Amino acid sequence: MIDFQHILTSINEAASNEKDKGKIADYIPELAKVNVDNFGIHLIDIQQHNFSAGKSDEQFSIQSISKVLSLSMALGLIGEKVWKRVDVEPSGDPFNHLSLLELENGIPRNPLINPGAIVIADILVSQLKNPKEDFLNYVRNIANDDTIDYDIDVAQSEKRTGFRNFAAANLLKSYGNLKNDVDVVLDFYFHQCSLAMNCVQLTNTFFMFMNNGKCRRNNTFLTVSQVKRINAIMLTCGFYDEAGEFAFEVGLPGKSGVGGGIVAFLPNKFCVSTWSPGLNPKGNSKLGMLALEKLTTETELSIF
Ligand code: GLN
């Protein structure tokens, strides 16, 4: 029997002793207000035992982690038609890069880089009556937690400074791969990215990806085949141009965000999330990656 609590406690200690904690994302000014010393980790196993260390109950901006949830909702609504508008190949590029988009005629490489997530946001805006409200309810329902909410200050902050996302959306529009108004789609996208969660809420939400599409209450949100597709995309594209490194060091499917959160899981075994706001040069949480590498090395549990 693995002593998860012992391992998480020692990971938390190692993180607080680490001198170089990475650099906070400040291109969204509101994110720069967070203290770089924060560290939290939470793990839930398939039997729903919970283990925590550090600031696992402090909320942060989940940012790009939300792209997995919007993809899930879109897949649930329109099924395989999603793949006509977005591809499933790793980009090998930073999350906000636009060069491939032009080369590949407005079809984003995958749904987890910004242009891909903006296309998914467009699908949701077309499909949903009240997109922001309906998406929030979808997430709350998966997590069984009505306290989860958008952080309006973060959404507004990104709206003021998200010039690259405006560029991406306009480029998509010029290729005919954006059906709705740029402003409407980006308003939804910025809200989606501003979702605030703590490590516990994040593992509760992502429990379904390690549990064949069923949430903690055993309600089905995705088919087994849809979960296979989404988990494969997380493994190959969840960490942008560091997806290879994450698979190499950690060996789990997962997703990161520029708020410093990472969620990762071993199907049918456990789901874990970390929060440490300092990022490495590729935009992934520096100490979060180290923590997860330590976890899978010490437990000898990974998909490989
Ligand atoms: N909202 C952020 C952006 O579009 C998300 C990026 C991220 O978390 N990698 O730039």
CSV table of C-alpha atoms and ligand atoms in Angstrom, one decimal:
chain,number,residue,atom,x,y,z
A,1,MET,CA,0.0,0.0,0.0
A,2,ILE,CA,1.5,3.3,-1.1
A,3,ASP,CA,1.7,6.0,1.6
A,4,PHE,CA,0.5,8.9,-0.6
A,5,GLN,CA,0.3,11.3,2.4
A,6,HIS,CA,3.9,10.8,3.3
A,7,ILE,CA,5.0,11.4,-0.3
A,8,LEU,CA,2.9,14.6,-0.7
A,9,THR,CA,4.2,16.0,2.6
A,10,SER,CA,7.8,15.5,1.5
A,11,ILE,CA,7.1,17.0,-2.0
A,12,ASN,CA,5.6,20.1,-0.2
A,13,GLU,CA,8.7,20.4,2.0
A,14,ALA,CA,11.0,20.1,-1.0
A,15,ALA,CA,9.0,22.8,-2.9
A,16,SER,CA,9.2,25.2,0.0
A,17,ASN,CA,13.0,24.7,0.2
A,18,GLU,CA,13.5,25.3,-3.5
A,19,LYS,CA,15.2,28.7,-4.2
A,20,ASP,CA,14.2,29.2,-7.8
A,21,LYS,CA,10.5,29.0,-8.0
A,22,GLY,CA,10.1,30.2,-11.6
A,23,LYS,CA,8.5,33.4,-12.9
A,24,ILE,CA,4.8,34.5,-12.5
A,25,ALA,CA,2.9,35.1,-15.8
A,26,ASP,CA,2.4,38.9,-15.9
A,27,TYR,CA,1.1,39.3,-19.5
A,28,ILE,CA,-2.3,39.0,-17.8
A,29,PRO,CA,-1.8,41.8,-15.1
A,30,GLU,CA,-4.2,40.3,-12.6
A,31,LEU,CA,-2.2,37.1,-12.4
A,32,ALA,CA,0.9,39.0,-11.4
A,33,LYS,CA,-0.7,39.8,-8.0
A,34,VAL,CA,-0.2,36.2,-6.7
A,35,ASN,CA,2.6,35.3,-4.3
A,36,VAL,CA,5.3,33.1,-6.0
A,37,ASP,CA,5.8,31.2,-2.7
A,38,ASN,CA,2.4,29.5,-2.8
A,39,PHE,CA,2.5,25.7,-3.2
A,40,GLY,CA,-0.3,23.2,-2.9
A,41,ILE,CA,-0.9,19.5,-3.9
A,42,HIS,CA,-3.9,17.3,-3.7
A,43,LEU,CA,-4.4,13.7,-4.8
A,44,ILE,CA,-7.6,11.6,-4.9
A,45,ASP,CA,-7.5,7.9,-5.6
A,46,ILE,CA,-10.1,5.8,-7.4
A,47,GLN,CA,-11.7,4.8,-4.1
A,48,GLN,CA,-12.0,8.5,-3.4
A,49,HIS,CA,-9.5,8.7,-0.6
A,50,ASN,CA,-8.0,12.2,-0.4
A,51,PHE,CA,-4.5,13.4,0.4
A,52,SER,CA,-3.2,17.0,0.6
A,53,ALA,CA,-0.2,19.1,1.4
A,54,GLY,CA,0.5,22.8,1.4
A,55,LYS,CA,-2.1,25.3,0.2
A,56,SER,CA,-4.4,22.8,-1.5
A,57,ASP,CA,-7.5,24.8,-0.6
A,58,GLU,CA,-6.4,28.2,-1.9
A,59,GLN,CA,-8.0,29.1,-5.3
A,60,PHE,CA,-6.0,30.1,-8.3
A,61,SER,CA,-6.8,30.9,-12.0
A,62,ILE,CA,-7.0,27.6,-13.9
A,63,GLN,CA,-6.4,29.3,-17.2
A,64,SER,CA,-5.6,26.8,-20.0
A,65,ILE,CA,-6.7,23.8,-17.9
A,66,SER,CA,-10.2,24.9,-18.7
A,67,LYS,CA,-9.6,24.0,-22.4
A,68,VAL,CA,-10.0,20.4,-21.5
A,69,LEU,CA,-13.4,21.1,-20.0
A,70,SER,CA,-14.6,23.2,-23.0
A,71,LEU,CA,-13.4,20.4,-25.3
A,72,SER,CA,-15.4,17.9,-23.3
A,73,MET,CA,-18.5,19.9,-23.4
A,74,ALA,CA,-18.2,20.5,-27.2
A,75,LEU,CA,-17.5,16.8,-27.8
A,76,GLY,CA,-20.6,15.9,-25.8
A,77,LEU,CA,-22.7,18.4,-27.8
A,78,ILE,CA,-21.6,17.8,-31.4
A,79,GLY,CA,-19.5,14.6,-31.2
A,80,GLU,CA,-16.8,13.8,-33.8
A,81,LYS,CA,-17.7,16.9,-35.9
A,82,VAL,CA,-15.4,18.8,-33.6
A,83,TRP,CA,-12.4,17.3,-35.5
A,84,LYS,CA,-13.5,18.9,-38.8
A,85,ARG,CA,-12.5,22.3,-37.3
A,86,VAL,CA,-9.5,21.4,-35.2
A,87,ASP,CA,-6.7,18.8,-35.6
A,88,VAL,CA,-5.2,16.5,-33.0
A,89,GLU,CA,-1.4,16.8,-33.6
A,90,PRO,CA,1.1,18.3,-31.1
A,91,SER,CA,2.2,21.7,-32.3
A,92,GLY,CA,5.7,21.8,-30.8
A,93,ASP,CA,5.0,25.5,-30.5
A,94,PRO,CA,4.2,27.8,-27.6
A,95,PHE,CA,0.5,27.9,-26.6
A,96,ASN,CA,0.0,31.4,-28.2
A,97,HIS,CA,1.8,30.9,-31.5
A,98,LEU,CA,0.1,31.8,-34.7
A,99,SER,CA,2.5,30.7,-37.4
A,100,LEU,CA,1.2,27.2,-38.0
A,101,LEU,CA,-2.4,28.6,-38.1
A,102,GLU,CA,-1.5,30.5,-41.3
A,103,LEU,CA,0.4,27.6,-42.8
A,104,GLU,CA,-2.4,25.2,-42.2
A,105,ASN,CA,-5.2,27.4,-43.5
A,106,GLY,CA,-6.9,28.2,-40.2
A,107,ILE,CA,-7.2,24.7,-38.8
A,108,PRO,CA,-5.5,24.8,-35.4
A,109,ARG,CA,-3.1,22.0,-34.6
A,110,ASN,CA,-5.0,20.8,-31.5
A,111,PRO,CA,-7.8,22.0,-29.1
A,112,LEU,CA,-5.3,22.8,-26.2
A,113,ILE,CA,-3.3,25.6,-27.8
A,114,ASN,CA,-5.0,29.0,-27.9
A,115,PRO,CA,-6.3,29.1,-31.5
A,116,GLY,CA,-7.8,25.5,-31.0
A,117,ALA,CA,-9.5,26.5,-27.8
A,118,ILE,CA,-10.9,29.6,-29.4
A,119,VAL,CA,-12.5,27.4,-32.1
A,120,ILE,CA,-13.9,25.2,-29.4
A,121,ALA,CA,-15.2,28.4,-27.7
A,122,ASP,CA,-16.9,29.3,-31.0
A,123,ILE,CA,-18.6,25.9,-31.1
A,124,LEU,CA,-19.9,26.4,-27.6
A,125,VAL,CA,-21.1,29.9,-28.3
A,126,SER,CA,-23.1,28.5,-31.3
A,127,GLN,CA,-24.5,25.6,-29.4
A,128,LEU,CA,-25.4,27.0,-26.0
A,129,LYS,CA,-28.3,29.4,-25.2
A,130,ASN,CA,-26.4,31.2,-22.4
A,131,PRO,CA,-22.8,30.1,-23.1
A,132,LYS,CA,-21.1,31.5,-20.0
A,133,GLU,CA,-23.8,30.3,-17.6
A,134,ASP,CA,-24.3,26.9,-19.3
A,135,PHE,CA,-20.5,26.2,-19.3
A,136,LEU,CA,-20.2,27.2,-15.6
A,137,ASN,CA,-23.1,24.9,-14.8
A,138,TYR,CA,-21.5,22.0,-16.7
A,139,VAL,CA,-18.3,22.4,-14.7
A,140,ARG,CA,-20.1,22.8,-11.4
A,141,ASN,CA,-22.1,19.7,-12.2
A,142,ILE,CA,-19.0,17.6,-13.0
A,143,ALA,CA,-17.3,18.8,-9.8
A,144,ASN,CA,-20.6,18.6,-7.8
A,145,ASP,CA,-19.6,22.0,-6.4
A,146,ASP,CA,-21.7,25.2,-6.9
A,147,THR,CA,-19.1,27.4,-5.3
A,148,ILE,CA,-16.9,27.2,-8.4
A,149,ASP,CA,-17.0,30.5,-10.3
A,150,TYR,CA,-15.4,32.8,-12.9
A,151,ASP,CA,-12.9,35.4,-11.6
A,152,ILE,CA,-14.3,38.4,-13.3
A,153,ASP,CA,-11.2,40.6,-12.5
A,154,VAL,CA,-9.0,38.0,-14.3
A,155,ALA,CA,-11.3,37.8,-17.3
A,156,GLN,CA,-11.5,41.6,-17.6
A,157,SER,CA,-7.7,41.9,-17.2
A,158,GLU,CA,-7.1,39.4,-20.0
A,159,LYS,CA,-9.7,41.1,-22.2
A,160,ARG,CA,-7.7,44.3,-21.9
A,161,THR,CA,-4.3,42.7,-22.8
A,162,GLY,CA,-5.1,39.6,-24.8
A,163,PHE,CA,-3.8,41.1,-28.1
A,164,ARG,CA,-2.5,37.7,-29.4
A,165,ASN,CA,-5.8,36.0,-28.8
A,166,PHE,CA,-7.5,38.8,-30.7
A,167,ALA,CA,-5.0,38.2,-33.5
A,168,ALA,CA,-5.7,34.5,-33.4
A,169,ALA,CA,-9.4,34.9,-33.5
A,170,ASN,CA,-9.2,37.4,-36.4
A,171,LEU,CA,-7.0,35.0,-38.3
A,172,LEU,CA,-9.5,32.1,-37.7
A,173,LYS,CA,-12.3,34.4,-38.8
A,174,SER,CA,-10.4,35.2,-42.1
A,175,TYR,CA,-10.2,31.5,-42.8
A,176,GLY,CA,-13.9,31.0,-42.1
A,177,ASN,CA,-13.2,28.9,-39.0
A,178,LEU,CA,-15.0,31.2,-36.6
A,179,LYS,CA,-18.7,31.5,-37.0
A,180,ASN,CA,-19.5,34.1,-34.3
A,181,ASP,CA,-18.2,37.6,-33.6
A,182,VAL,CA,-14.6,37.8,-32.5
A,183,ASP,CA,-15.6,39.8,-29.4
A,184,VAL,CA,-18.3,37.4,-28.4
A,185,VAL,CA,-16.2,34.3,-28.7
A,186,LEU,CA,-13.2,35.9,-26.9
A,187,ASP,CA,-15.5,37.2,-24.1
A,188,PHE,CA,-16.5,33.5,-23.5
A,189,TYR,CA,-12.9,32.3,-23.9
A,190,PHE,CA,-11.5,34.8,-21.3
A,191,HIS,CA,-14.3,33.9,-18.8
A,192,GLN,CA,-13.6,30.2,-19.4
A,193,CYS,CA,-9.9,30.7,-18.7
A,194,SER,CA,-10.7,32.8,-15.5
A,195,LEU,CA,-12.3,29.9,-13.7
A,196,ALA,CA,-11.0,29.8,-10.2
A,197,MET,CA,-10.4,26.5,-8.4
A,198,ASN,CA,-8.2,25.1,-5.7
A,199,CYS,CA,-6.3,21.8,-6.0
A,200,VAL,CA,-9.1,19.8,-4.4
A,201,GLN,CA,-11.7,21.3,-6.7
A,202,LEU,CA,-9.4,20.6,-9.7
A,203,THR,CA,-9.0,16.9,-8.8
A,204,ASN,CA,-12.7,16.6,-8.2
A,205,THR,CA,-13.4,18.0,-11.6
A,206,PHE,CA,-10.8,15.8,-13.4
A,207,PHE,CA,-11.8,12.7,-11.6
A,208,MET,CA,-14.0,11.7,-14.6
A,209,PHE,CA,-11.0,11.6,-16.9
A,210,MET,CA,-9.3,8.9,-14.9
A,211,ASN,CA,-12.6,7.2,-14.2
A,212,ASN,CA,-13.8,6.4,-17.8
A,213,GLY,CA,-16.0,9.5,-18.2
A,214,LYS,CA,-17.9,9.1,-14.9
A,215,CYS,CA,-17.7,11.8,-12.2
A,216,ARG,CA,-17.4,11.2,-8.5
A,217,ARG,CA,-21.1,10.6,-8.2
A,218,ASN,CA,-20.9,8.0,-10.9
A,219,ASN,CA,-22.8,10.1,-13.5
A,220,THR,CA,-21.6,9.7,-17.1
A,221,PHE,CA,-20.3,12.8,-18.8
A,222,LEU,CA,-18.3,11.3,-21.6
A,223,THR,CA,-18.2,7.9,-23.4
A,224,VAL,CA,-15.2,5.7,-22.9
A,225,SER,CA,-14.1,6.4,-26.5
A,226,GLN,CA,-14.4,10.2,-25.9
A,227,VAL,CA,-12.3,9.9,-22.8
A,228,LYS,CA,-9.7,8.0,-24.7
A,229,ARG,CA,-9.5,10.8,-27.3
A,230,ILE,CA,-9.3,13.6,-24.7
A,231,ASN,CA,-6.7,11.8,-22.6
A,232,ALA,CA,-4.6,11.1,-25.7
A,233,ILE,CA,-4.7,14.8,-26.5
A,234,MET,CA,-3.7,15.8,-23.0
A,235,LEU,CA,-0.7,13.4,-23.2
A,236,THR,CA,0.5,14.7,-26.5
A,237,CYS,CA,-0.5,18.4,-26.3
A,238,GLY,CA,-1.3,19.2,-22.7
A,239,PHE,CA,2.0,21.0,-22.1
A,240,TYR,CA,2.6,22.8,-25.4
A,241,ASP,CA,6.1,22.5,-26.6
A,242,GLU,CA,7.0,20.7,-23.4
A,243,ALA,CA,4.6,17.8,-23.8
A,244,GLY,CA,7.5,15.4,-24.7
A,245,GLU,CA,9.4,16.5,-21.6
A,246,PHE,CA,6.3,16.1,-19.3
A,247,ALA,CA,5.7,12.5,-20.7
A,248,PHE,CA,9.4,11.8,-20.3
A,249,GLU,CA,9.7,13.2,-16.7
A,250,VAL,CA,6.2,12.5,-15.3
A,251,GLY,CA,4.6,9.9,-17.6
A,252,LEU,CA,1.0,10.9,-17.1
A,253,PRO,CA,-1.7,12.7,-19.3
A,254,GLY,CA,-2.4,16.1,-17.9
A,255,LYS,CA,-2.9,19.8,-18.4
A,256,SER,CA,-1.2,23.0,-17.2
A,257,GLY,CA,-2.3,26.6,-17.1
A,258,VAL,CA,-0.4,29.9,-16.8
A,259,GLY,CA,-2.0,30.4,-13.4
A,260,GLY,CA,0.5,27.8,-12.2
A,261,GLY,CA,-1.9,24.8,-11.9
A,262,ILE,CA,-1.3,21.4,-13.3
A,263,VAL,CA,-3.7,18.4,-13.2
A,264,ALA,CA,-2.6,14.9,-14.2
A,265,PHE,CA,-3.9,11.4,-13.6
A,266,LEU,CA,-3.3,7.7,-14.0
A,267,PRO,CA,-6.4,6.1,-15.4
A,268,ASN,CA,-8.3,4.0,-12.9
A,269,LYS,CA,-5.8,4.8,-10.2
A,270,PHE,CA,-5.5,8.5,-9.1
A,271,CYS,CA,-5.9,12.1,-10.1
A,272,VAL,CA,-3.4,14.7,-8.7
A,273,SER,CA,-3.2,18.5,-9.0
A,274,THR,CA,-0.5,20.9,-8.0
A,275,TRP,CA,-0.4,24.7,-7.8
A,276,SER,CA,2.8,26.8,-7.8
A,277,PRO,CA,2.5,30.0,-9.7
A,278,GLY,CA,6.1,30.4,-10.9
A,279,LEU,CA,6.5,29.2,-14.4
A,280,ASN,CA,9.4,27.8,-16.4
A,281,PRO,CA,10.3,29.4,-19.8
A,282,LYS,CA,7.8,27.1,-21.6
A,283,GLY,CA,4.9,28.5,-19.5
A,284,ASN,CA,4.4,25.4,-17.3
A,285,SER,CA,4.6,25.5,-13.5
A,286,LYS,CA,8.2,24.9,-12.6
A,287,LEU,CA,7.7,23.4,-9.1
A,288,GLY,CA,4.5,21.6,-10.2
A,289,MET,CA,6.5,19.7,-12.8
A,290,LEU,CA,9.2,18.8,-10.3
A,291,ALA,CA,6.6,17.7,-7.8
A,292,LEU,CA,4.9,15.4,-10.3
A,293,GLU,CA,8.2,13.9,-11.4
A,294,LYS,CA,9.0,13.1,-7.8
A,295,LEU,CA,5.5,11.6,-7.3
A,296,THR,CA,5.6,9.2,-10.2
A,297,THR,CA,9.3,8.3,-9.5
A,298,GLU,CA,8.7,7.5,-5.9
A,299,THR,CA,5.4,5.6,-6.3
A,300,GLU,CA,6.6,4.0,-9.6
A,301,LEU,CA,3.2,4.7,-10.9
A,302,SER,CA,2.9,6.1,-14.5
A,303,ILE,CA,1.2,5.1,-17.7
A,304,PHE,CA,4.4,3.5,-18.8
B,1,GLN,N1,-5.9,32.6,-21.0
B,1,GLN,C1,-4.5,32.3,-21.3
B,1,GLN,C2,-4.2,32.8,-22.7
B,1,GLN,O1,-5.0,32.7,-23.6
B,1,GLN,C3,-4.3,30.8,-21.2
B,1,GLN,C4,-2.9,30.4,-21.5
B,1,GLN,C5,-2.4,29.3,-20.7
B,1,GLN,O2,-2.8,29.0,-19.6
B,1,GLN,N2,-1.4,28.7,-21.2
B,1,GLN,O3,-3.1,33.3,-23.0
